[in-house]
Amino acid sequence: MSGMNRRRITSKELAKLAGVSSATISRAFSPDSRIGSATRDRILAVAREHGYQPNAIARSLNNQRSRLVALVVNAIGNPCEAEEQQLLVHRLQARQLLPIILCCADHSDRLQLMRLASTYQVDHVVVFSDMVSMQDAVDIFHTTKPIIVSFEPLENEDVSSIRIDGSEAADEIIDKIVRDGKKRFAYLSGTNSSWIDKLRRKWFADALAKRGLSFEAQAFGDYSYDSGFKEAVLLLHRDKVDAIICGNDVMAIGARDAARRVLRKNTPDDIAIVGQDGIAMAAWDCNDLTTLSLDHVAFIDAVVELIERHDAEIEGPHSITLTCTARWGSTA
Amino acid sequence: MSGMNRRRITSKELAKLAGVSSATISRAFSPDSRIGSATRDRILAVAREHGYQPNAIARSLNNQRSRLVALVVNAIGNPCEAEEQQLLVHRLQARQLLPIILCCADHSDRLQLMRLASTYQVDHVVVFSDMVSMQDAVDIFHTTKPIIVSFEPLENEDVSSIRIDGSEAADEIIDKIVRDGKKRFAYLSGTNSSWIDKLRRKWFADALAKRGLSFEAQAFGDYSYDSGFKEAVLLLHRDKVDAIICGNDVMAIGARDAARRVLRKNTPDDIAIVGQDGIAMAAWDCNDLTTLSLDHVAFIDAVVELIERHDAEIEGPHSITLTCTARWGSTA
DNA sequence: ATGCATTGTGCACACGATTACACAAACGGT
DNA sequence: ACCGTTTGTGTAATCGTGTGCACAATGCAT
């Protein structure tokens, strides 16, 4: 009870204390097993008294079920993923699943990191990061079937995925900006060339093409405020663009600050700036960003749905498609 | 090799394939064990060919060492903790330790959550959250000697802790604001009453007291932008304060927006606003916040230092104290 | 050639739980 | 009173590794 005892008590020891066998201890902690209710109550009482809890590691070894979930993410701090991570972690915890975070940004060997996690026999893997190739994830977690969350078209693979479609919303946004008289568009990528970045850019490029336009310039940042600021200065000054589509909201805020501070230009009159993700911060009064937004709750609902299907051992790779919406602010 | 095989191969099976005993397989994967280098090379080759990796769950059971670390946090998305979480996760991964995240905000039963994690025999526990009582953490992880990140004085307990002292920096900041002529101070708390909030408030209250002043008003938010915005409107309008010390940076940004938008008052001339944490966002051009800042790198260095001492089984509870610094922006 | 230290490998048990099987006791229906 | 079913518990095997011990083989010094 008190914090005295260092060592954790085992089921066999508790068995001796309660005058039963260790099998009965185990049964006392398994909801639907044949055990007398009097015995169970007594065991639970003794267990509480001695601070006994079944060892999840040993249980996992026997069960072949660890109740661990690997979340492969770029970073924790970055708001664009953070809201989804937060939601998912809550949903997992409610199901008694524990998340193991794998941070891929700045990590020299992402593959080794994933291999390490895979040795822990995780039950599920959710890939948010665009810094790992899906094929690598599938190979490394090949025993874990359920792999997840992709923006890229994962053909013939035995993995479940969530596809995201923002083409319609991108079209709406481009429509508005073009009607406002903007003519020279730039795309500010989040990474040099990840599948998710390519896809997002394509949504807007298609919308432009439909109107006989295309991107006049393209820059590459790293999803950070600073890179948004720096690249926007170049785009505005050197390339004279009057509309910047950014790979995420944080860079868009940086770009807006650059326009305002360095070039003395204001949105949406002088230039248009568009973000992506629809993070909460984008709606703050000081930002008020126009952004291509994804419904985070629906997104995480989909992830949990896939996890549950997998748990229920419903066969075959599943796929869910979500569409983005335009969220209007004062920047475009 | 290819993604075909569903089941993971075991050491005994690999042993048969390599014509050795399973003990030798184990030794091939343990760096300093007596094994012929030829045998080891052959085994590693066969292992690679069949995609074998030792099962970390089984190893943990045998070793009494899981290489898992529980991180008890309020939330993932909130920037105030996120930067530290990010840093720590990287440092852990570099040591081949895997972090399990426990999100306490909005979770009905934090104790049960911690108990769940404790059954996984985590090697270390780091408590960032101020929503759990230290005593609870110590009790639940009594076998683990948690590394506590504590602002509160944890006396006589057998846990390592990191104390944070911001009194000096708070004094500097109050000094500047008072010299600027501000007279009516308010404190905007992050939570109703957590130990961390109490301590932070005390730093500023002491600085005020030293000058014969005290807080004219106090409000309670929830560390979010919206709560900062909403409470600031009340403080400025109802209580006519001209300086607001906020429990974190995000609320400070909300308060600044409220002052500017609703009350048409500007910082630092009309009112002074101070944040706490020193997150990156506070330095963005659009925010430029004056804030009581903690060196995140030094902070995480301290956490890792404690973890290492704990790993090296250096006895006794350790304690490290860090001091905050004032980071000046245009809001105070 | 003998004795001793070193190296490499296998056997068998431990880690802490779950669970199929066996079996005794209790129960209910005729 | 008898038999079949249900209920509760113990025994022992299992999950996949790590490791102490035993033992054979090799190397080295005398």
XYZ file of C-alpha atoms (C1' of nucleotides) in Angstrom:
724
model
C 0.000 0.000 0.000
C 2.549 2.542 1.029
C 5.448 3.374 -1.228
C 7.818 1.213 0.772
C 8.196 -2.004 -1.174
C 10.471 -1.804 -4.106
C 9.710 -5.075 -5.790
C 6.467 -5.844 -7.487
C 4.617 -8.869 -6.218
C 3.970 -11.746 -8.616
C 0.866 -13.793 -9.148
C 2.438 -16.829 -7.575
C 3.279 -14.945 -4.412
C -0.180 -13.493 -4.258
C -1.539 -16.982 -4.746
C 0.256 -18.134 -1.635
C -1.042 -15.157 0.306
C -4.600 -15.812 -0.763
C -4.370 -19.571 -0.383
C -5.136 -20.379 -4.003
C -3.199 -21.304 -7.116
C -1.744 -18.739 -9.489
C -4.234 -19.848 -12.126
C -7.023 -18.659 -9.918
C -5.310 -15.314 -9.491
C -5.257 -14.933 -13.212
C -8.930 -15.805 -13.435
C -9.800 -13.231 -10.828
C -8.508 -10.590 -13.195
C -10.159 -11.951 -16.341
C -13.732 -10.718 -16.545
C -15.358 -13.771 -18.117
C -13.761 -16.762 -16.588
C -15.125 -19.466 -14.382
C -14.420 -18.431 -10.861
C -16.473 -18.262 -7.705
C -17.471 -14.710 -6.948
C -16.490 -15.126 -3.302
C -13.002 -16.239 -4.316
C -12.681 -13.380 -6.769
C -13.649 -10.793 -4.188
C -11.221 -12.184 -1.682
C -8.412 -12.219 -4.225
C -9.101 -8.699 -5.371
C -9.056 -7.557 -1.770
C -5.725 -9.206 -1.063
C -4.389 -7.893 -4.359
C -5.351 -4.358 -3.518
C -3.805 -4.703 -0.118
C -0.480 -5.744 -1.574
C -0.598 -3.490 -4.602
C -0.704 -6.367 -7.044
C -1.453 -5.786 -10.712
C -0.929 -8.419 -13.391
C 2.279 -7.899 -15.330
C 1.315 -6.667 -18.776
C 4.597 -7.737 -20.302
C 4.114 -11.337 -19.277
C 0.498 -11.209 -20.339
C 1.464 -9.849 -23.733
C 3.962 -12.616 -24.243
C 1.342 -15.228 -23.588
C -1.533 -13.494 -25.359
C 0.366 -12.512 -28.447
C -1.332 -9.187 -27.917
C 0.557 -6.245 -26.479
C -2.114 -3.525 -26.562
C 0.605 -1.177 -27.743
C 0.127 1.054 -30.745
C 2.971 2.674 -32.644
C 2.333 6.199 -33.850
C 4.801 7.245 -36.514
C 4.863 11.017 -36.612
C 7.123 13.764 -37.863
C 7.250 15.646 -34.623
C 5.228 16.197 -31.519
C 5.339 19.938 -31.298
C 4.228 20.772 -34.769
C 0.612 21.910 -34.460
C -0.402 20.505 -37.828
C -0.228 16.965 -36.564
C -0.548 17.658 -32.892
C -4.287 18.043 -32.806
C -4.794 14.735 -34.486
C -2.243 13.047 -32.290
C -3.984 14.379 -29.240
C -7.379 13.147 -30.356
C -6.054 9.747 -31.288
C -4.187 9.268 -28.047
C -7.376 9.968 -26.133
C -9.347 7.503 -28.169
C -6.686 4.861 -27.730
C -6.490 5.392 -23.996
C -10.237 5.002 -23.751
C -9.750 1.556 -25.300
C -6.940 0.684 -22.929
C -4.394 0.903 -25.696
C -1.083 2.601 -25.053
C 0.575 4.730 -27.720
C 4.280 4.547 -28.445
C 5.458 7.640 -30.245
C 8.034 7.417 -32.978
C 9.358 10.823 -33.943
C 10.876 10.784 -37.383
C 11.903 14.389 -37.875
C 15.596 14.954 -37.255
C 16.111 11.314 -36.521
C 19.001 9.899 -38.428
C 17.696 6.406 -38.920
C 13.941 6.225 -39.067
C 13.999 2.663 -40.292
C 15.967 1.479 -37.318
C 13.554 3.310 -35.076
C 10.603 1.548 -36.655
C 12.370 -1.767 -36.410
C 12.924 -1.162 -32.723
C 9.242 -0.485 -32.182
C 8.288 -3.526 -34.198
C 10.181 -5.776 -31.802
C 7.701 -4.719 -29.139
C 4.997 -6.573 -31.030
C 2.754 -3.557 -31.335
C -0.820 -4.441 -32.212
C -1.335 -1.544 -34.589
C 0.700 0.999 -36.451
C -0.523 4.399 -37.529
C 1.676 6.341 -39.888
C 1.174 10.088 -39.889
C 4.600 11.041 -41.046
C 5.354 11.766 -44.649
C 9.017 11.228 -44.015
C 8.839 7.454 -44.163
C 7.915 5.543 -47.224
C 4.810 3.434 -46.875
C 6.615 0.498 -48.366
C 9.226 0.638 -45.622
C 6.537 0.750 -42.973
C 4.757 -2.213 -44.502
C 7.949 -4.226 -44.718
C 9.061 -3.532 -41.191
C 5.689 -4.100 -39.581
C 4.777 -7.010 -41.780
C 3.519 -9.045 -38.849
C 1.238 -6.288 -37.726
C -1.039 -6.221 -40.762
C -2.808 -3.077 -39.933
C -0.881 -0.220 -41.166
C -2.464 2.949 -41.854
C -3.223 6.447 -42.922
C -1.889 7.308 -46.231
C -2.498 10.113 -48.605
C -0.777 8.357 -51.406
C -2.561 5.696 -53.389
C -1.475 2.433 -51.838
C -2.455 -0.138 -54.420
C -2.324 -3.882 -54.028
C -0.943 -3.747 -50.489
C -2.505 -5.578 -47.626
C -2.853 -2.485 -45.499
C -5.754 -0.336 -44.546
C -5.545 3.284 -45.450
C -7.262 6.604 -45.196
C -7.186 8.757 -48.280
C -7.689 12.454 -48.161
C -9.157 14.461 -50.976
C -8.888 18.218 -50.991
C -9.334 18.835 -54.695
C -12.811 20.249 -54.386
C -11.964 22.648 -51.571
C -8.789 23.706 -53.356
C -10.916 24.512 -56.363
C -13.204 26.718 -54.284
C -10.279 28.587 -52.832
C -8.513 29.131 -56.134
C -11.807 30.298 -57.597
C -12.173 32.981 -54.960
C -8.596 34.170 -55.308
C -8.758 34.346 -59.085
C -12.012 36.284 -58.931
C -10.239 38.687 -56.575
C -7.876 39.438 -59.417
C -4.725 37.601 -58.317
C -2.619 36.360 -61.179
C 0.770 35.057 -60.066
C 0.611 31.996 -57.825
C 3.379 30.330 -55.860
C 3.386 27.054 -53.960
C 5.376 26.832 -50.776
C 6.086 23.172 -50.051
C 6.544 21.756 -46.595
C 9.235 19.307 -47.544
C 11.433 18.859 -50.492
C 9.412 16.065 -51.929
C 7.146 13.868 -49.897
C 4.117 12.103 -51.239
C 1.795 14.137 -49.099
C 3.291 17.374 -50.275
C 3.054 16.307 -53.895
C -0.585 15.410 -53.507
C -1.549 18.650 -51.829
C 0.217 20.655 -54.455
C -1.566 18.728 -57.162
C -4.975 19.702 -55.802
C -4.159 23.351 -56.277
C -2.236 22.877 -59.495
C -5.246 21.124 -61.000
C -7.539 23.920 -59.894
C -5.217 26.442 -61.517
C -4.885 24.412 -64.687
C -8.656 24.324 -64.995
C -8.475 28.106 -65.335
C -5.529 28.157 -67.682
C -3.097 29.071 -64.918
C -0.167 27.409 -63.239
C 2.303 28.054 -60.434
C 4.758 30.752 -61.390
C 7.150 29.810 -58.635
C 7.763 27.114 -56.105
C 9.710 27.179 -52.867
C 10.614 24.560 -50.282
C 10.361 25.055 -46.546
C 10.250 22.662 -43.628
C 6.764 23.244 -42.206
C 8.138 25.811 -39.747
C 7.215 29.440 -39.194
C 10.746 30.574 -39.926
C 10.927 28.779 -43.236
C 7.546 30.219 -44.204
C 8.767 33.694 -43.401
C 12.050 33.352 -45.219
C 10.743 31.731 -48.366
C 7.845 34.153 -48.631
C 10.226 37.085 -48.670
C 11.962 35.569 -51.673
C 8.760 34.670 -53.453
C 7.273 38.098 -53.017
C 10.385 40.063 -53.736
C 12.101 38.041 -56.406
C 9.185 36.326 -58.096
C 6.611 39.077 -57.603
C 3.827 36.627 -56.872
C 0.556 37.858 -55.441
C -0.779 34.596 -54.069
C 1.001 31.964 -51.986
C -0.408 28.529 -51.268
C 1.410 27.077 -48.282
C 1.948 23.453 -47.360
C 0.603 24.017 -43.868
C -0.871 26.685 -41.642
C 2.255 27.477 -39.676
C 4.210 28.391 -42.776
C 1.242 30.464 -43.946
C 1.405 32.495 -40.762
C 5.104 33.014 -41.338
C 4.433 34.084 -44.904
C 1.742 36.504 -43.791
C 4.129 38.054 -41.267
C 6.821 38.360 -43.933
C 4.455 40.085 -46.334
C 3.271 42.476 -43.691
C 6.583 43.231 -42.066
C 9.154 43.051 -44.830
C 7.150 43.903 -47.942
C 4.516 46.099 -46.288
C 1.791 44.224 -48.088
C -1.514 43.255 -46.559
C -3.829 40.339 -47.050
C -6.074 39.862 -48.844
C -5.871 43.080 -50.836
C -2.234 43.058 -51.883
C -1.573 39.381 -51.701
C -3.482 36.210 -50.913
C -2.150 33.595 -48.533
C -3.609 30.138 -47.996
C -2.734 27.572 -45.392
C -3.474 23.891 -45.056
C -4.572 21.678 -42.125
C -7.078 23.929 -40.417
C -5.373 23.959 -37.028
C -7.001 25.825 -34.183
C -4.335 28.503 -34.217
C -5.301 29.452 -37.757
C -8.606 30.728 -36.437
C -7.087 32.880 -33.733
C -7.917 36.537 -34.055
C -4.338 37.506 -34.820
C -4.131 34.992 -37.667
C -7.578 34.549 -39.189
C -6.206 32.374 -41.932
C -7.921 31.067 -45.015
C -7.051 27.408 -45.051
C -7.790 24.085 -46.619
C -9.103 22.324 -43.600
C -9.564 18.725 -42.653
C -12.110 17.716 -40.050
C -9.805 16.317 -37.405
C -12.510 14.526 -35.547
C -13.743 12.761 -38.651
C -10.178 11.897 -39.490
C -9.470 10.298 -36.163
C -12.857 8.605 -36.200
C -11.729 6.961 -39.401
C -8.446 5.842 -37.872
C -10.219 4.343 -34.886
C -12.726 2.696 -37.185
C -9.915 0.981 -39.055
C -8.266 -0.097 -35.857
C -11.506 -1.627 -34.674
C -12.104 -3.468 -37.892
C -8.664 -4.895 -37.599
C -9.248 -5.873 -34.015
C -12.392 -7.662 -35.049
C -10.243 -9.461 -37.616
C -12.425 -8.423 -40.492
C -10.355 -9.512 -43.444
C -8.943 -7.524 -46.282
C -7.452 -4.080 -46.505
C -9.966 -1.361 -45.858
C -9.985 2.147 -47.144
C -11.813 5.296 -46.157
C -11.793 8.561 -48.048
C -12.289 11.960 -46.456
C -12.740 15.284 -48.147
C -11.398 18.640 -47.027
C -13.323 21.856 -46.779
C -12.354 25.468 -47.259
C -12.237 27.560 -44.111
C -12.360 31.243 -44.828
C -10.364 33.878 -43.048
C -9.125 37.299 -43.994
C -5.987 36.241 -45.800
C -7.565 35.224 -49.091
C 12.293 -10.511 -46.503
C 9.253 -9.735 -48.577
C 5.996 -8.772 -46.919
C 4.622 -12.273 -47.386
C 5.054 -14.079 -44.088
C 2.551 -13.166 -41.510
C 4.038 -14.774 -38.487
C 7.204 -13.609 -36.855
C 9.917 -16.222 -36.621
C 11.153 -17.241 -33.176
C 14.656 -17.788 -31.942
C 14.110 -21.519 -31.703
C 13.018 -21.727 -35.307
C 15.938 -19.647 -36.420
C 18.181 -21.919 -34.368
C 17.016 -24.901 -36.377
C 17.585 -23.029 -39.620
C 21.098 -22.062 -38.605
C 21.931 -25.405 -37.078
C 22.625 -24.083 -33.626
C 20.766 -23.873 -30.322
C 18.466 -21.037 -29.418
C 20.921 -19.950 -26.763
C 23.462 -19.247 -29.442
C 20.928 -17.172 -31.336
C 20.447 -15.086 -28.265
C 24.171 -14.643 -27.872
C 24.517 -13.550 -31.473
C 22.357 -10.568 -30.631
C 24.059 -9.687 -27.339
C 27.128 -7.561 -28.020
C 29.386 -8.851 -25.253
C 28.818 -12.532 -25.000
C 31.057 -15.460 -25.674
C 30.363 -16.526 -29.212
C 32.537 -17.317 -32.207
C 32.564 -14.466 -34.636
C 32.046 -16.845 -37.541
C 28.951 -18.275 -35.884
C 27.655 -14.819 -35.137
C 28.076 -13.659 -38.700
C 26.351 -16.722 -40.048
C 23.458 -16.314 -37.630
C 23.033 -12.637 -38.407
C 22.970 -13.461 -42.089
C 20.290 -16.118 -41.670
C 18.385 -13.798 -39.357
C 18.375 -11.013 -41.891
C 17.276 -13.416 -44.559
C 14.253 -14.493 -42.548
C 13.492 -11.136 -41.038
C 14.215 -12.269 -37.503
C 14.477 -9.776 -34.667
C 14.495 -10.775 -31.022
C 11.130 -10.296 -29.366
C 11.437 -7.314 -27.050
C 8.467 -8.387 -24.974
C 10.034 -11.716 -24.127
C 13.359 -10.071 -23.561
C 11.805 -7.560 -21.203
C 10.157 -10.300 -19.230
C 13.450 -12.050 -18.796
C 15.577 -8.961 -18.277
C 13.306 -7.152 -15.895
C 14.003 -4.183 -18.108
C 11.463 -2.976 -20.630
C 13.226 0.047 -22.070
C 9.874 1.803 -21.986
C 9.474 5.261 -20.492
C 6.146 6.713 -19.425
C 5.655 10.396 -20.116
C 2.809 11.838 -18.112
C 1.650 14.995 -19.840
C -1.379 17.220 -19.907
C -1.804 17.170 -23.632
C 0.204 16.702 -26.760
C -1.011 19.656 -28.756
C -0.383 22.368 -26.232
C 2.777 24.149 -27.322
C 3.878 24.938 -23.788
C 4.808 21.335 -23.153
C 5.202 20.208 -26.719
C 8.677 21.569 -27.260
C 9.976 19.805 -24.232
C 8.197 16.601 -25.125
C 9.706 16.718 -28.561
C 13.198 17.215 -27.242
C 12.850 14.474 -24.690
C 11.464 11.970 -27.149
C 14.456 12.534 -29.389
C 16.870 12.052 -26.561
C 15.124 8.882 -25.478
C 15.078 7.447 -28.956
C 18.782 8.077 -29.256
C 19.157 5.835 -26.216
C 16.932 3.152 -27.656
C 14.228 3.959 -25.163
C 10.626 4.093 -26.293
C 8.233 6.683 -24.864
C 4.694 5.840 -23.880
C 2.546 8.939 -23.721
C -0.070 9.339 -21.033
C -2.393 12.238 -21.741
C -4.088 13.448 -18.615
C -6.133 16.379 -19.842
C -9.771 15.485 -20.374
C -9.147 11.979 -19.205
C -11.668 10.966 -16.639
C -9.484 8.659 -14.654
C -5.855 9.656 -14.716
C -4.990 7.279 -11.916
C -6.298 4.296 -13.783
C -4.335 5.411 -16.808
C -1.146 5.571 -14.796
C -1.867 2.197 -13.270
C -2.283 0.752 -16.736
C 1.074 2.099 -17.806
C 2.704 0.836 -14.638
C 1.711 -2.726 -15.500
C 3.991 -2.454 -18.511
C 6.962 -2.278 -16.157
C 8.238 0.997 -17.548
C 11.833 1.714 -16.607
C 11.322 5.409 -15.985
C 8.503 7.846 -15.460
C 8.630 11.521 -16.233
C 5.777 13.628 -14.962
C 5.188 16.868 -16.816
C 1.561 17.232 -16.004
C 0.363 19.369 -13.146
C -2.977 17.587 -13.186
C -1.766 14.588 -11.231
C -0.663 14.757 -7.671
C 2.938 13.818 -7.147
C 1.994 11.518 -4.323
C -0.290 9.539 -6.627
C 2.469 9.181 -9.191
C 4.914 7.997 -6.574
C 2.442 5.479 -5.175
C 1.455 4.023 -8.497
C 4.967 3.772 -9.877
C 6.480 2.758 -6.575
C 8.595 0.097 -8.249
C 9.951 2.500 -10.802
C 11.417 5.411 -8.897
C 9.856 8.061 -11.061
C 11.767 11.033 -12.282
C 9.532 13.772 -11.308
C 9.549 17.098 -12.885
C 8.403 18.990 -9.970
C 8.021 22.610 -9.252
C 6.704 21.879 -5.859
C 9.086 21.000 -3.075
C 9.011 17.244 -2.830
C 10.538 16.642 0.535
C 11.474 13.326 2.084
C 10.333 11.329 -0.947
C 12.490 8.830 -2.692
C 12.104 10.429 -6.101
C 14.352 12.532 -8.229
C 13.067 15.924 -9.168
C 13.797 19.027 -11.120
C 12.911 22.293 -9.479
C 12.338 25.428 -11.427
C 12.953 28.872 -10.065
C 11.631 31.908 -11.861
C 11.593 34.359 -8.989
C 14.535 36.369 -10.202
C 13.263 36.719 -13.754
C 9.792 37.560 -12.470
C 11.363 40.314 -10.426
C 13.076 41.772 -13.469
C 9.866 41.751 -15.429
C 7.769 43.322 -12.700
C 10.456 45.931 -12.244
C 10.267 46.961 -15.875
C 6.472 47.107 -15.883
C 6.283 49.133 -12.706
C 8.839 51.569 -14.034
C 6.650 51.915 -17.110
C 3.961 53.224 -14.829
C 1.562 50.301 -14.662
C -0.341 50.074 -11.403
C -3.117 47.480 -11.473
C -1.911 43.924 -11.948
C -3.927 40.769 -12.640
C -2.856 37.143 -12.679
C -4.448 34.814 -15.185
C -4.036 31.252 -13.974
C -3.788 28.269 -16.244
C -5.738 25.956 -14.014
C -7.949 26.390 -11.077
C -5.339 25.366 -8.625
C -2.392 23.204 -9.480
C 0.907 23.297 -7.663
C 2.706 24.566 -10.704
C 0.272 27.401 -11.141
C 0.531 28.360 -7.501
C 4.281 28.487 -7.651
C 4.429 30.578 -10.784
C 1.965 33.030 -9.358
C 3.996 33.274 -6.192
C 7.090 34.369 -8.119
C 5.236 37.386 -9.420
C 3.286 38.016 -6.242
C 6.546 38.188 -4.290
C 8.017 40.600 -6.787
C 4.972 42.797 -6.446
C 4.983 42.595 -2.664
C 8.580 43.755 -2.648
C 7.293 46.979 -4.184
C 4.286 47.326 -1.948
C 1.913 46.044 -4.614
C -0.290 43.012 -5.040
C -2.609 41.440 -7.598
C -5.814 43.432 -7.903
C -7.599 40.618 -9.684
C -7.230 36.991 -10.514
C -8.864 34.884 -13.211
C -8.763 31.205 -14.105
C -8.373 29.859 -17.608
C -7.342 26.509 -18.997
C -4.074 27.284 -20.774
C -5.932 27.806 -24.058
C -6.041 30.785 -26.385
C -9.789 31.079 -26.047
C -9.712 31.156 -22.277
C -6.972 33.782 -22.384
C -9.057 35.894 -24.710
C -12.240 35.564 -22.711
C -10.770 36.141 -19.270
C -8.713 39.094 -20.458
C -11.834 40.848 -21.690
C -13.290 40.589 -18.207
C -10.114 41.629 -16.453
C -9.632 44.681 -18.629
C -13.228 45.735 -18.755
C -14.501 44.914 -15.309
C -11.373 45.149 -13.210
C -9.648 47.927 -15.181
C -6.238 46.350 -14.807
C -3.341 47.588 -16.909
C -1.027 44.584 -16.599
C -1.809 40.893 -16.978
C 0.579 38.124 -16.025
C -0.531 34.937 -17.763
C 0.056 31.340 -16.753
C 1.464 30.488 -20.176
C 2.283 32.030 -23.526
C -0.770 30.827 -25.383
C -3.139 32.549 -22.984
C -0.994 35.650 -23.213
C -1.479 35.731 -26.963
C -5.206 35.376 -26.433
C -5.142 38.201 -23.916
C -3.169 40.416 -26.255
C -5.699 39.777 -29.042
C -8.561 40.557 -26.683
C -6.977 43.834 -25.623
C -6.315 44.854 -29.178
C -9.569 43.729 -30.704
C -12.196 44.185 -28.026
C -10.765 46.984 -25.889
C -8.751 48.736 -28.613
C -5.756 48.865 -26.329
C -2.191 48.276 -27.427
C 0.817 46.763 -25.737
C 2.928 47.898 -24.111
C 1.673 51.456 -23.946
C -1.884 50.928 -22.760
C -1.436 47.620 -21.049
C 1.351 45.164 -20.320
C 1.004 41.450 -21.019
C 3.416 38.762 -19.901
C 3.501 35.116 -20.843
C 5.301 32.137 -19.382
C 7.204 29.191 -20.927
C 9.068 30.925 -23.710
C 7.709 28.820 -26.536
C 8.943 29.424 -30.050
C 5.650 30.889 -31.118
C 6.018 33.671 -28.587
C 8.922 35.024 -30.610
C 7.069 35.046 -33.893
C 6.818 38.452 -35.469
C 3.060 38.590 -35.010
C 3.352 37.873 -31.296
C 6.645 39.222 -29.996
C 5.735 38.380 -26.451
C 7.501 39.305 -23.260
C 7.710 36.056 -21.383
C 9.233 34.299 -18.438
C 11.226 31.736 -20.296
C 12.786 28.442 -19.417
C 15.696 27.066 -21.400
C 14.084 23.966 -22.844
C 17.330 22.344 -23.789
C 18.785 22.743 -20.335
C 15.561 21.442 -18.914
C 15.582 18.285 -20.977
C 19.290 17.879 -20.356
C 18.435 17.750 -16.695
C 15.737 15.150 -17.233
C 18.081 12.966 -19.241
C 20.769 13.428 -16.637
C 18.431 12.126 -13.968
C 17.390 9.207 -16.119
C 21.008 8.272 -16.620
C 21.816 8.470 -12.952
C 18.850 6.290 -12.325
C 20.027 3.823 -14.948
C 23.466 3.731 -13.412
C 21.748 2.882 -10.135
C 23.333 5.753 -8.327
C 21.462 5.720 -5.087
C 19.385 8.347 -3.450
C 16.947 10.878 -4.817
C 18.606 13.510 -6.925
C 17.541 17.023 -7.506
C 18.451 19.675 -10.026
C 17.372 23.301 -9.944
C 16.999 25.485 -13.024
C 16.354 29.190 -13.210
C 14.203 31.025 -15.695
C 15.154 34.114 -17.650
C 13.162 37.059 -18.909
C 12.681 37.177 -22.660
C 11.722 40.615 -23.836
C 9.210 41.350 -26.544
C 6.978 44.290 -27.317
C 4.140 43.395 -24.968
C 5.663 44.626 -21.743
C 53.225 -34.956 -22.987
C 50.799 -32.755 -19.172
C 48.208 -29.182 -16.803
C 45.625 -25.071 -16.959
C 43.237 -21.095 -18.875
C 40.300 -19.719 -22.492
C 36.740 -20.117 -25.898
C 32.468 -21.775 -27.917
C 28.270 -24.216 -27.516
C 24.192 -26.798 -25.608
C 20.949 -27.920 -21.755
C 17.706 -26.444 -18.801
C 15.522 -23.178 -16.027
C 13.679 -18.599 -15.052
C 10.855 -14.469 -16.141
C 5.128 -13.877 -14.888
C 1.307 -14.509 -16.710
C -2.765 -17.385 -19.517
C -5.304 -21.518 -20.587
C -6.457 -26.457 -22.096
C -7.302 -30.264 -19.493
C -8.538 -32.989 -15.538
C -11.120 -33.657 -11.671
C -13.960 -33.031 -7.401
C -18.030 -31.042 -5.691
C -22.519 -29.369 -6.133
C -26.789 -29.379 -8.437
C -31.096 -30.675 -10.795
C -34.337 -33.753 -12.984
C -36.486 -38.143 -13.271
C -30.926 -43.103 -5.598
C -28.737 -42.251 -10.045
C -26.774 -39.860 -13.867
C -25.612 -35.776 -16.521
C -24.472 -31.107 -16.266
C -22.546 -27.129 -14.366
C -19.220 -24.852 -11.395
C -14.807 -24.023 -9.236
C -10.083 -25.027 -8.735
C -5.399 -27.093 -9.422
C -1.704 -29.023 -12.587
C 1.168 -28.306 -16.140
C 2.370 -26.573 -20.592
C 3.172 -22.401 -23.145
C 4.636 -17.710 -24.842
C 10.204 -16.198 -26.644
C 14.429 -14.807 -24.508
C 18.502 -14.598 -21.457
C 21.883 -16.872 -18.742
C 24.269 -20.002 -15.138
C 26.268 -24.228 -15.422
C 28.502 -28.094 -17.603
C 31.441 -29.721 -20.936
C 34.278 -30.278 -25.141
C 37.771 -28.214 -27.787
C 41.461 -25.328 -28.395
C 45.649 -22.656 -27.139
C 49.590 -21.905 -24.360
C 53.229 -22.588 -21.131
C 56.030 -25.708 -18.833
